Amino acid sequence: MIEDTEPPRRPSVLWAGRLAEKPEEGAFAFQASIAVDRRLARDDITGSRAHVAMLAARGIIPAGTARALDAELARIDGELENGTLKIDPGAEDIHSFIEGVLTTRLGDPGRMVHAGRSRNDQVALDLRLYLRRTLPELRAELARTALVLLDRAEEHAASVMPGYTHLQRAQPVSLGHWLCAWACALGRDWERLGDALGRLDECPLGSGALAGSTLPLDRGAVAKALGFSGPSLNSMDSVADRDFALEIAAACAIIQTHLSRFCEDMVIWSSEESGFLDLGEAWSTGSSIMPQKKNPDFAELIRGKAGRSAGNLMTLLTLLKGLPYAYDKDLQEDKEALFDSLDTAQNCLRIFRGMTAAARFNTERMEAACAGGFLEATDAAEYLVKKGLPFRKAHETVALIVRDCIALGRRGITERSIEELRKYSPLFDEDLYPSLSPHEALRARDLPGGPAPRELRRQIGVLREKLGG
Ligand code: ARG
């Protein structure tokens, strides 16, 4: 038996009965998870309270004991909340810590709480409870961020800018269309987390170590008390799988990938060469050596954090691969990666939102950049298509015009006279010129999904409706 006189850094462990020797100090610390699972304290208590109520209802523990346990669990919850009870950093994990406090304070009643339960189903429950409690916060963060993008998109529904493919000027779009594209991506991230939440709706408690229990537990009642739609189907699956952690880590990695791309655009736009964006002094940093510098460090750091989230996903995939069923201690490694992905997403979204709300876009510069890159070329070809020319011929005709423009030092098709243009195709008319202005090009792109201001406002409305804005 582990003795009561143990040094404080070596608290008695739940499994001390079987092993005559105390665990080696370094090895004990190595396998302890308190530093990571301490954030499950509240959820562990929530789960224990439901378990205790059910044990009493089924006559497995006396009603009076259940009342004492429940009151003490509530007290521990309050004390952890207000800081009068500190989590012992030398404890093995959050489950042993709380059971240890119960036992120290109540004696034998504390020793009754674990009937019909294993830390395997306990941790599977705690993690699910934690995610069901915190994922809505992350989704709200996503929605808030997307709504800021949509506000800025509406503000810039008619601000023309060059759209790029291959980072080469391609066709005119609006800044609003661009910002709305980012909001679309975050909207799907919001949905993805909603889907993941849906699959967290089964209560694993009662699965025990892997094979349930011989005690007459009421799994349905516990599931109901904890707000799940029901108990999980298979006890081995419930303690062995962490696919819910995988898919949430994947959703976080996708969020970070999105943010990373948006930030890449912001970094490029903040360059002197582009000049489309001024992030402002509050959202930039200086250089320790170059006095003139105003660097987009926040955007760069968010871009960089995509690496850690992708890494966390890889950690979890690798962790699960090849693990024999059911529970293995390897599974303890799931939380550090998952918590880090959740924290990273939450923090990056908050910073990105602030940066986006404050960003000053140089719309004059964007509009000016629409000239000179032959952004009107596709529209000129479509002009000919509307007059009956097959598209491939129209494409060749306009390509020739562009080549000659470049050779002649002309910056746009509209710098050629109608007589000159008619030499390429008699179908050209004076109405070509107004149709090729960037604003007209924008207005004309009014198909569903297009950048025309009216159509863009419809897209903004759809997203606002979805995200509750
Ligand atoms: N700290 C453990 C984890 O996070 C709790 C479950 C321990 N179970 C066990 N059989 N050692 O996975």
Tab-separated table of C-alpha atoms and ligand atoms in Angstrom:
chain	number	residue	atom	x	y	z
A	1	MET	CA	0.000	0.000	0.000
A	2	ILE	CA	1.086	3.542	-0.658
A	3	GLU	CA	1.329	5.204	2.720
A	4	ASP	CA	-0.410	8.388	3.835
A	5	THR	CA	2.961	9.847	4.751
A	6	GLU	CA	3.992	10.097	1.127
A	7	PRO	CA	5.757	13.284	0.075
A	8	PRO	CA	3.302	15.784	-1.433
A	9	ARG	CA	4.683	15.413	-4.988
A	10	ARG	CA	3.891	11.676	-4.848
A	11	PRO	CA	0.159	11.555	-4.027
A	12	SER	CA	-1.433	8.162	-3.560
A	13	VAL	CA	-2.647	6.754	-6.821
A	14	LEU	CA	-5.932	5.057	-7.674
A	15	TRP	CA	-4.236	1.846	-8.647
A	16	ALA	CA	-1.898	1.544	-5.619
A	17	GLY	CA	-3.512	-1.678	-4.306
A	18	ARG	CA	-2.063	-3.983	-6.933
A	19	LEU	CA	1.499	-2.723	-6.822
A	20	ALA	CA	3.581	-3.136	-3.723
A	21	GLU	CA	6.200	-0.673	-4.850
A	22	LYS	CA	5.745	3.061	-5.211
A	23	PRO	CA	6.163	4.205	-8.774
A	24	GLU	CA	9.608	5.511	-9.599
A	25	GLU	CA	9.413	9.272	-9.229
A	26	GLY	CA	10.554	10.293	-12.683
A	27	ALA	CA	8.506	7.571	-14.344
A	28	PHE	CA	5.422	8.598	-12.375
A	29	ALA	CA	5.802	12.195	-13.500
A	30	PHE	CA	6.396	10.986	-17.052
A	31	GLN	CA	3.062	9.191	-17.233
A	32	ALA	CA	1.085	11.852	-15.351
A	33	SER	CA	-1.287	13.978	-17.428
A	34	ILE	CA	-2.451	16.552	-14.878
A	35	ALA	CA	-0.639	19.407	-16.616
A	36	VAL	CA	-2.820	18.862	-19.681
A	37	ASP	CA	-6.095	17.362	-18.438
A	38	ARG	CA	-6.510	19.899	-15.615
A	39	ARG	CA	-8.705	21.860	-17.998
A	40	LEU	CA	-11.216	18.982	-17.841
A	41	ALA	CA	-11.843	19.578	-14.110
A	42	ARG	CA	-15.270	21.070	-14.561
A	43	ASP	CA	-16.345	18.351	-16.978
A	44	ASP	CA	-14.989	15.620	-14.730
A	45	ILE	CA	-17.136	16.969	-11.888
A	46	THR	CA	-20.190	17.270	-14.138
A	47	GLY	CA	-19.769	13.637	-15.171
A	48	SER	CA	-19.236	12.451	-11.595
A	49	ARG	CA	-22.355	14.200	-10.353
A	50	ALA	CA	-24.494	12.490	-13.004
A	51	HIS	CA	-22.825	9.153	-12.242
A	52	VAL	CA	-23.405	9.518	-8.492
A	53	ALA	CA	-27.082	10.390	-8.949
A	54	MET	CA	-27.546	7.320	-11.119
A	55	LEU	CA	-25.677	5.044	-8.662
A	56	ALA	CA	-28.095	6.134	-5.935
A	57	ALA	CA	-31.171	5.803	-8.152
A	58	ARG	CA	-30.108	2.224	-8.922
A	59	GLY	CA	-29.466	1.471	-5.258
A	60	ILE	CA	-25.750	0.897	-5.827
A	61	ILE	CA	-24.818	3.523	-3.225
A	62	PRO	CA	-27.011	4.900	-0.386
A	63	ALA	CA	-29.034	8.027	-1.130
A	64	GLY	CA	-27.420	9.892	1.774
A	65	THR	CA	-23.947	9.095	0.450
A	66	ALA	CA	-24.962	10.336	-2.981
A	67	ARG	CA	-26.206	13.586	-1.456
A	68	ALA	CA	-22.948	14.083	0.418
A	69	LEU	CA	-20.914	13.284	-2.699
A	70	ASP	CA	-22.963	15.627	-4.819
A	71	ALA	CA	-22.670	18.482	-2.343
A	72	GLU	CA	-18.914	17.944	-2.063
A	73	LEU	CA	-18.467	17.761	-5.832
A	74	ALA	CA	-20.391	21.032	-6.161
A	75	ARG	CA	-18.196	22.564	-3.462
A	76	ILE	CA	-15.009	21.402	-5.195
A	77	ASP	CA	-16.314	22.902	-8.429
A	78	GLY	CA	-16.908	26.239	-6.720
A	79	GLU	CA	-13.536	26.189	-4.976
A	80	LEU	CA	-11.697	25.428	-8.200
A	81	GLU	CA	-13.634	28.248	-9.826
A	82	ASN	CA	-12.831	30.832	-7.157
A	83	GLY	CA	-9.297	29.572	-6.677
A	84	THR	CA	-9.566	28.437	-3.037
A	85	LEU	CA	-8.770	24.894	-4.140
A	86	LYS	CA	-5.657	24.524	-6.269
A	87	ILE	CA	-5.112	21.567	-8.547
A	88	ASP	CA	-2.119	19.630	-7.242
A	89	PRO	CA	0.491	19.621	-10.017
A	90	GLY	CA	1.877	16.406	-8.535
A	91	ALA	CA	-1.386	14.501	-9.018
A	92	GLU	CA	-1.505	11.810	-11.682
A	93	ASP	CA	-4.471	13.157	-13.582
A	94	ILE	CA	-7.615	15.216	-13.041
A	95	HIS	CA	-9.723	12.134	-12.299
A	96	SER	CA	-7.464	10.950	-9.464
A	97	PHE	CA	-7.109	14.472	-8.150
A	98	ILE	CA	-10.850	15.014	-7.746
A	99	GLU	CA	-11.503	11.537	-6.381
A	100	GLY	CA	-8.583	12.129	-4.014
A	101	VAL	CA	-10.075	15.383	-2.697
A	102	LEU	CA	-13.467	13.685	-2.234
A	103	THR	CA	-11.905	10.835	-0.298
A	104	THR	CA	-9.742	13.101	1.851
A	105	ARG	CA	-12.777	15.163	2.784
A	106	LEU	CA	-15.492	12.497	3.035
A	107	GLY	CA	-13.654	9.263	3.782
A	108	ASP	CA	-15.502	6.128	2.630
A	109	PRO	CA	-18.268	7.913	0.674
A	110	GLY	CA	-15.499	9.340	-1.499
A	111	ARG	CA	-14.357	5.798	-2.186
A	112	MET	CA	-17.812	4.931	-3.594
A	113	VAL	CA	-17.819	7.354	-6.518
A	114	HIS	CA	-15.892	5.147	-8.924
A	115	ALA	CA	-18.263	2.152	-8.779
A	116	GLY	CA	-19.031	0.911	-12.299
A	117	ARG	CA	-16.638	3.397	-13.858
A	118	SER	CA	-13.129	3.355	-15.268
A	119	ARG	CA	-10.914	6.293	-16.079
A	120	ASN	CA	-11.164	5.031	-19.636
A	121	ASP	CA	-14.840	5.854	-20.003
A	122	GLN	CA	-14.411	8.799	-17.633
A	123	VAL	CA	-11.835	10.514	-19.818
A	124	ALA	CA	-13.787	9.661	-22.966
A	125	LEU	CA	-16.761	11.396	-21.350
A	126	ASP	CA	-14.831	14.373	-20.010
A	127	LEU	CA	-13.284	15.137	-23.358
A	128	ARG	CA	-16.646	14.956	-25.079
A	129	LEU	CA	-18.247	17.185	-22.437
A	130	TYR	CA	-15.399	19.675	-22.792
A	131	LEU	CA	-15.779	19.763	-26.569
A	132	ARG	CA	-19.561	20.098	-26.388
A	133	ARG	CA	-19.027	23.059	-24.060
A	134	THR	CA	-16.217	24.791	-25.979
A	135	LEU	CA	-16.894	24.076	-29.653
A	136	PRO	CA	-19.905	26.423	-29.617
A	137	GLU	CA	-17.500	29.165	-28.429
A	138	LEU	CA	-15.153	28.454	-31.313
A	139	ARG	CA	-18.093	28.430	-33.718
A	140	ALA	CA	-19.241	31.782	-32.318
A	141	GLU	CA	-15.711	33.110	-32.899
A	142	LEU	CA	-15.879	31.885	-36.488
A	143	ALA	CA	-19.282	33.485	-36.999
A	144	ARG	CA	-18.131	36.800	-35.509
A	145	THR	CA	-15.076	36.825	-37.744
A	146	ALA	CA	-17.068	35.977	-40.863
A	147	LEU	CA	-19.581	38.709	-40.009
A	148	VAL	CA	-16.793	41.301	-39.782
A	149	LEU	CA	-15.602	40.169	-43.207
A	150	LEU	CA	-19.148	40.525	-44.508
A	151	ASP	CA	-19.471	44.066	-43.093
A	152	ARG	CA	-16.253	45.008	-44.829
A	153	ALA	CA	-17.435	43.222	-47.984
A	154	GLU	CA	-20.617	45.259	-48.034
A	155	GLU	CA	-18.642	48.445	-47.523
A	156	HIS	CA	-16.537	47.529	-50.569
A	157	ALA	CA	-19.179	45.946	-52.793
A	158	ALA	CA	-18.349	48.403	-55.578
A	159	SER	CA	-14.619	48.849	-54.952
A	160	VAL	CA	-13.061	47.340	-58.071
A	161	MET	CA	-9.771	45.539	-57.824
A	162	PRO	CA	-7.871	43.134	-60.008
A	163	GLY	CA	-8.677	39.513	-59.320
A	164	TYR	CA	-5.646	37.247	-59.605
A	165	THR	CA	-4.891	33.744	-60.747
A	166	HIS	CA	-1.273	32.542	-60.518
A	167	LEU	CA	-0.731	35.913	-58.803
A	168	GLN	CA	-1.132	37.512	-62.235
A	169	ARG	CA	-3.876	40.033	-62.844
A	170	ALA	CA	-6.791	38.118	-64.324
A	171	GLN	CA	-10.227	39.788	-64.325
A	172	PRO	CA	-11.840	42.636	-62.422
A	173	VAL	CA	-13.559	41.720	-59.175
A	174	SER	CA	-14.415	43.832	-56.167
A	175	LEU	CA	-12.692	43.943	-52.824
A	176	GLY	CA	-16.086	43.018	-51.392
A	177	HIS	CA	-16.219	39.884	-53.543
A	178	TRP	CA	-12.798	38.917	-52.237
A	179	LEU	CA	-13.731	39.475	-48.598
A	180	CYS	CA	-16.964	37.561	-49.087
A	181	ALA	CA	-14.963	34.648	-50.521
A	182	TRP	CA	-13.050	34.478	-47.260
A	183	ALA	CA	-16.300	34.625	-45.302
A	184	CYS	CA	-17.633	31.691	-47.360
A	185	ALA	CA	-14.638	29.605	-46.274
A	186	LEU	CA	-15.113	30.475	-42.607
A	187	GLY	CA	-18.824	29.735	-42.983
A	188	ARG	CA	-17.983	26.190	-44.052
A	189	ASP	CA	-15.576	25.851	-41.121
A	190	TRP	CA	-18.462	26.861	-38.886
A	191	GLU	CA	-20.623	24.153	-40.477
A	192	ARG	CA	-17.852	21.585	-40.222
A	193	LEU	CA	-17.561	22.092	-36.471
A	194	GLY	CA	-21.346	21.852	-36.264
A	195	ASP	CA	-21.168	18.455	-37.987
A	196	ALA	CA	-18.473	17.317	-35.577
A	197	LEU	CA	-20.629	18.427	-32.659
A	198	GLY	CA	-23.448	16.279	-34.008
A	199	ARG	CA	-21.232	13.201	-33.749
A	200	LEU	CA	-20.370	14.019	-30.140
A	201	ASP	CA	-23.918	13.359	-29.098
A	202	GLU	CA	-23.389	9.921	-27.513
A	203	CYS	CA	-22.535	9.368	-23.882
A	204	PRO	CA	-19.647	6.923	-23.311
A	205	LEU	CA	-20.091	6.624	-19.534
A	206	GLY	CA	-20.976	3.084	-18.509
A	207	SER	CA	-18.518	1.636	-21.016
A	208	GLY	CA	-16.156	1.016	-18.108
A	209	ALA	CA	-12.616	0.006	-18.925
A	210	LEU	CA	-13.853	-1.570	-22.157
A	211	ALA	CA	-16.569	-4.105	-21.350
A	212	GLY	CA	-19.175	-2.167	-19.394
A	213	SER	CA	-20.031	-3.339	-15.899
A	214	THR	CA	-21.881	-6.061	-14.036
A	215	LEU	CA	-23.503	-3.393	-11.853
A	216	PRO	CA	-27.041	-2.413	-12.876
A	217	LEU	CA	-26.010	0.995	-14.235
A	218	ASP	CA	-28.602	3.127	-16.004
A	219	ARG	CA	-26.658	4.413	-18.989
A	220	GLY	CA	-29.712	6.038	-20.511
A	221	ALA	CA	-30.370	8.116	-17.403
A	222	VAL	CA	-26.757	9.312	-17.227
A	223	ALA	CA	-26.772	10.194	-20.927
A	224	LYS	CA	-30.007	12.125	-20.475
A	225	ALA	CA	-28.798	13.935	-17.368
A	226	LEU	CA	-25.696	15.062	-19.253
A	227	GLY	CA	-27.682	16.287	-22.258
A	228	PHE	CA	-26.678	13.553	-24.708
A	229	SER	CA	-29.272	12.014	-26.991
A	230	GLY	CA	-28.380	8.583	-25.647
A	231	PRO	CA	-25.663	6.174	-24.483
A	232	SER	CA	-23.011	5.120	-26.969
A	233	LEU	CA	-23.665	1.893	-28.850
A	234	ASN	CA	-20.545	-0.147	-28.146
A	235	SER	CA	-18.398	0.050	-25.032
A	236	MET	CA	-15.126	-0.888	-26.747
A	237	ASP	CA	-15.609	1.667	-29.466
A	238	SER	CA	-16.437	4.299	-26.854
A	239	VAL	CA	-13.168	3.975	-24.961
A	240	ALA	CA	-10.893	3.140	-27.890
A	241	ASP	CA	-11.732	5.569	-30.651
A	242	ARG	CA	-10.828	9.208	-30.892
A	243	ASP	CA	-12.109	9.913	-34.364
A	244	PHE	CA	-14.037	12.846	-32.924
A	245	ALA	CA	-10.722	14.386	-31.866
A	246	LEU	CA	-9.314	13.712	-35.312
A	247	GLU	CA	-12.116	15.402	-37.149
A	248	ILE	CA	-12.048	18.419	-34.858
A	249	ALA	CA	-8.274	18.688	-35.262
A	250	ALA	CA	-8.837	18.439	-39.014
A	251	ALA	CA	-11.467	21.182	-38.855
A	252	CYS	CA	-9.004	23.359	-36.900
A	253	ALA	CA	-6.237	22.643	-39.405
A	254	ILE	CA	-8.606	23.715	-42.186
A	255	ILE	CA	-9.499	26.924	-40.309
A	256	GLN	CA	-5.785	27.685	-39.966
A	257	THR	CA	-5.168	26.875	-43.615
A	258	HIS	CA	-7.876	29.347	-44.544
A	259	LEU	CA	-6.555	32.045	-42.236
A	260	SER	CA	-3.057	31.414	-43.522
A	261	ARG	CA	-4.130	32.082	-47.103
A	262	PHE	CA	-6.067	35.219	-46.181
A	263	CYS	CA	-3.048	36.470	-44.259
A	264	GLU	CA	-0.783	35.723	-47.188
A	265	ASP	CA	-2.938	38.029	-49.322
A	266	MET	CA	-2.772	40.659	-46.588
A	267	VAL	CA	1.010	40.394	-46.398
A	268	ILE	CA	1.286	40.806	-50.160
A	269	TRP	CA	-1.188	43.700	-50.165
A	270	SER	CA	0.794	45.415	-47.382
A	271	SER	CA	3.957	45.454	-49.475
A	272	GLU	CA	5.158	48.696	-51.007
A	273	GLU	CA	4.848	47.040	-54.420
A	274	SER	CA	1.143	46.330	-53.978
A	275	GLY	CA	0.110	49.088	-51.601
A	276	PHE	CA	-3.483	47.835	-51.474
A	277	LEU	CA	-3.554	47.639	-47.703
A	278	ASP	CA	-2.438	49.580	-44.683
A	279	LEU	CA	-2.782	47.388	-41.597
A	280	GLY	CA	-2.340	50.416	-39.354
A	281	GLU	CA	0.180	50.906	-36.596
A	282	ALA	CA	-1.782	48.968	-33.979
A	283	TRP	CA	-1.677	45.886	-36.206
A	284	SER	CA	1.960	46.095	-37.297
A	285	THR	CA	5.352	45.882	-35.622
A	286	GLY	CA	8.651	47.663	-36.194
A	287	SER	CA	12.174	46.417	-36.765
A	288	SER	CA	14.956	46.468	-34.196
A	289	ILE	CA	17.450	47.628	-36.793
A	290	MET	CA	15.607	49.174	-39.744
A	291	PRO	CA	13.948	52.326	-38.455
A	292	GLN	CA	11.612	52.671	-41.428
A	293	LYS	CA	9.944	49.263	-41.104
A	294	LYS	CA	6.258	48.561	-40.456
A	295	ASN	CA	5.898	44.824	-40.654
A	296	PRO	CA	2.711	42.710	-40.954
A	297	ASP	CA	3.910	40.383	-38.164
A	298	PHE	CA	0.436	39.471	-36.937
A	299	ALA	CA	-0.655	38.302	-40.362
A	300	GLU	CA	2.610	36.410	-40.768
A	301	LEU	CA	2.277	34.715	-37.411
A	302	ILE	CA	-1.261	33.565	-38.138
A	303	ARG	CA	0.031	32.271	-41.480
A	304	GLY	CA	2.779	30.411	-39.657
A	305	LYS	CA	0.492	28.857	-37.068
A	306	ALA	CA	-1.132	26.768	-39.786
A	307	GLY	CA	1.989	24.630	-39.441
A	308	ARG	CA	1.347	23.725	-35.845
A	309	SER	CA	-2.312	22.879	-36.495
A	310	ALA	CA	-1.429	20.646	-39.434
A	311	GLY	CA	1.199	19.076	-37.160
A	312	ASN	CA	-1.354	18.448	-34.426
A	313	LEU	CA	-3.592	16.654	-36.895
A	314	MET	CA	-0.646	14.532	-37.972
A	315	THR	CA	0.149	13.808	-34.311
A	316	LEU	CA	-3.353	12.479	-33.745
A	317	LEU	CA	-3.462	10.424	-36.921
A	318	THR	CA	-0.116	8.863	-36.110
A	319	LEU	CA	-1.112	8.340	-32.490
A	320	LEU	CA	-4.183	6.319	-33.435
A	321	LYS	CA	-2.647	4.364	-36.257
A	322	GLY	CA	-1.927	0.802	-35.231
A	323	LEU	CA	-3.271	1.079	-31.669
A	324	PRO	CA	-4.733	-2.257	-30.565
A	325	TYR	CA	-8.307	-2.154	-29.302
A	326	ALA	CA	-9.477	-1.041	-26.808
A	327	TYR	CA	-7.867	1.599	-24.520
A	328	ASP	CA	-4.109	2.152	-24.557
A	329	LYS	CA	-2.233	4.762	-22.582
A	330	ASP	CA	-1.064	6.267	-25.867
A	331	LEU	CA	-4.533	7.816	-26.050
A	332	GLN	CA	-3.545	10.169	-23.258
A	333	GLU	CA	-1.463	12.013	-25.861
A	334	ASP	CA	-4.640	13.069	-27.678
A	335	LYS	CA	-5.453	16.054	-25.506
A	336	GLU	CA	-2.314	18.155	-25.804
A	337	ALA	CA	-2.519	18.244	-29.590
A	338	LEU	CA	-6.264	18.781	-29.659
A	339	PHE	CA	-6.271	21.534	-27.019
A	340	ASP	CA	-3.456	23.293	-28.810
A	341	SER	CA	-5.386	23.215	-32.087
A	342	LEU	CA	-8.495	24.604	-30.396
A	343	ASP	CA	-6.556	27.358	-28.601
A	344	THR	CA	-4.667	28.271	-31.751
A	345	ALA	CA	-7.844	28.578	-33.796
A	346	GLN	CA	-9.571	30.660	-31.130
A	347	ASN	CA	-6.616	33.041	-30.740
A	348	CYS	CA	-5.886	33.396	-34.431
A	349	LEU	CA	-9.519	34.109	-35.275
A	350	ARG	CA	-9.649	36.833	-32.638
A	351	ILE	CA	-6.494	38.518	-33.906
A	352	PHE	CA	-7.503	38.127	-37.540
A	353	ARG	CA	-10.880	39.664	-36.805
A	354	GLY	CA	-9.365	42.724	-35.142
A	355	MET	CA	-6.880	43.134	-37.960
A	356	THR	CA	-9.581	42.869	-40.617
A	357	ALA	CA	-11.912	45.282	-38.867
A	358	ALA	CA	-9.133	47.898	-38.655
A	359	ALA	CA	-7.608	47.318	-42.109
A	360	ARG	CA	-7.478	50.372	-44.348
A	361	PHE	CA	-7.817	49.336	-47.955
A	362	ASN	CA	-6.410	51.659	-50.623
A	363	THR	CA	-9.291	51.388	-53.071
A	364	GLU	CA	-7.852	54.032	-55.397
A	365	ARG	CA	-4.729	52.017	-55.792
A	366	MET	CA	-6.786	48.868	-56.370
A	367	GLU	CA	-8.821	50.566	-59.070
A	368	ALA	CA	-5.702	51.977	-60.673
A	369	ALA	CA	-4.243	48.454	-60.739
A	370	CYS	CA	-7.145	47.385	-62.946
A	371	ALA	CA	-5.591	49.409	-65.778
A	372	GLY	CA	-2.646	48.158	-67.735
A	373	GLY	CA	-2.913	44.422	-67.112
A	374	PHE	CA	-5.410	43.707	-69.912
A	375	LEU	CA	-8.009	42.614	-67.400
A	376	GLU	CA	-10.580	43.489	-70.041
A	377	ALA	CA	-9.331	40.831	-72.483
A	378	THR	CA	-11.857	38.127	-71.580
A	379	ASP	CA	-14.675	40.651	-71.740
A	380	ALA	CA	-13.550	41.750	-75.189
A	381	ALA	CA	-13.627	38.122	-76.309
A	382	GLU	CA	-17.088	37.661	-74.793
A	383	TYR	CA	-18.174	40.844	-76.604
A	384	LEU	CA	-17.319	39.083	-79.873
A	385	VAL	CA	-19.074	35.897	-78.725
A	386	LYS	CA	-22.218	37.927	-78.080
A	387	LYS	CA	-21.932	39.085	-81.707
A	388	GLY	CA	-21.836	35.494	-82.921
A	389	LEU	CA	-18.113	34.699	-83.170
A	390	PRO	CA	-17.119	31.226	-81.875
A	391	PHE	CA	-15.280	31.656	-78.559
A	392	ARG	CA	-11.984	30.089	-79.706
A	393	LYS	CA	-11.816	32.545	-82.630
A	394	ALA	CA	-12.718	35.435	-80.319
A	395	HIS	CA	-9.941	34.345	-77.940
A	396	GLU	CA	-7.385	34.278	-80.799
A	397	THR	CA	-8.516	37.674	-82.076
A	398	VAL	CA	-8.193	39.337	-78.683
A	399	ALA	CA	-4.883	37.583	-77.976
A	400	LEU	CA	-3.534	39.108	-81.163
A	401	ILE	CA	-4.803	42.555	-80.160
A	402	VAL	CA	-3.126	42.196	-76.751
A	403	ARG	CA	0.184	41.133	-78.314
A	404	ASP	CA	0.110	44.080	-80.699
A	405	CYS	CA	-0.850	46.455	-77.856
A	406	ILE	CA	2.192	45.305	-75.896
A	407	ALA	CA	4.436	45.675	-78.950
A	408	LEU	CA	3.053	49.180	-79.547
A	409	GLY	CA	3.348	50.165	-75.884
A	410	ARG	CA	-0.429	50.480	-75.392
A	411	ARG	CA	-1.678	49.631	-71.909
A	412	GLY	CA	-5.167	48.487	-72.817
A	413	ILE	CA	-7.448	47.393	-75.625
A	414	THR	CA	-9.430	50.606	-75.247
A	415	GLU	CA	-6.317	52.577	-76.187
A	416	ARG	CA	-6.835	51.373	-79.755
A	417	SER	CA	-9.232	53.226	-82.061
A	418	ILE	CA	-12.304	51.500	-83.429
A	419	GLU	CA	-10.768	51.610	-86.927
A	420	GLU	CA	-7.700	49.807	-85.646
A	421	LEU	CA	-9.774	47.235	-83.807
A	422	ARG	CA	-12.010	46.584	-86.837
A	423	LYS	CA	-8.920	45.366	-88.678
A	424	TYR	CA	-8.937	42.421	-86.237
A	425	SER	CA	-12.695	41.924	-86.399
A	426	PRO	CA	-15.459	43.860	-88.143
A	427	LEU	CA	-17.741	42.918	-85.255
A	428	PHE	CA	-16.198	45.598	-82.983
A	429	ASP	CA	-18.311	48.705	-82.445
A	430	GLU	CA	-18.209	51.871	-80.340
A	431	ASP	CA	-20.234	50.151	-77.582
A	432	LEU	CA	-17.123	48.057	-76.886
A	433	TYR	CA	-15.423	50.899	-74.989
A	434	PRO	CA	-17.920	51.467	-72.158
A	435	SER	CA	-18.362	47.709	-71.739
A	436	LEU	CA	-14.663	47.300	-70.972
A	437	SER	CA	-14.439	49.743	-68.058
A	438	PRO	CA	-13.687	47.909	-64.777
A	439	HIS	CA	-16.910	49.132	-63.166
A	440	GLU	CA	-18.987	47.972	-66.108
A	441	ALA	CA	-17.127	44.670	-66.136
A	442	LEU	CA	-18.067	44.277	-62.495
A	443	ARG	CA	-21.712	45.212	-63.006
A	444	ALA	CA	-22.017	42.804	-65.947
A	445	ARG	CA	-20.845	39.823	-63.891
A	446	ASP	CA	-24.176	39.297	-62.218
A	447	LEU	CA	-24.511	35.533	-62.448
A	448	PRO	CA	-25.093	33.737	-59.142
A	449	GLY	CA	-21.708	33.778	-57.423
A	450	GLY	CA	-20.397	36.697	-59.456
A	451	PRO	CA	-18.906	39.978	-58.230
A	452	ALA	CA	-21.640	42.366	-59.475
A	453	PRO	CA	-22.479	44.566	-56.465
A	454	ARG	CA	-26.143	43.559	-56.425
A	455	GLU	CA	-25.301	39.850	-56.641
A	456	LEU	CA	-22.605	40.266	-54.007
A	457	ARG	CA	-25.125	41.805	-51.618
A	458	ARG	CA	-27.288	38.716	-52.119
A	459	GLN	CA	-24.318	36.477	-51.203
A	460	ILE	CA	-23.650	38.582	-48.129
A	461	GLY	CA	-27.304	38.213	-47.123
A	462	VAL	CA	-27.201	34.423	-47.502
A	463	LEU	CA	-24.121	34.150	-45.292
A	464	ARG	CA	-25.459	36.564	-42.699
A	465	GLU	CA	-28.618	34.542	-42.473
A	466	LYS	CA	-26.647	31.306	-42.019
A	467	LEU	CA	-24.315	32.772	-39.410
A	468	GLY	CA	-27.011	34.555	-37.472
A	469	GLY	CA	-25.873	38.073	-38.367
B	1	ARG	N1	-5.000	10.225	-18.215
B	1	ARG	C1	-5.617	9.183	-18.931
B	1	ARG	C2	-5.927	9.621	-20.367
B	1	ARG	O1	-5.979	10.769	-20.607
B	1	ARG	C3	-6.888	8.761	-18.263
B	1	ARG	C4	-7.236	7.354	-18.485
B	1	ARG	C5	-6.250	6.478	-17.823
B	1	ARG	N2	-6.614	5.128	-17.968
B	1	ARG	C6	-5.725	4.142	-17.724
B	1	ARG	N3	-6.160	2.959	-17.888
B	1	ARG	N4	-4.485	4.389	-17.400
B	1	ARG	O2	-6.109	8.813	-21.236
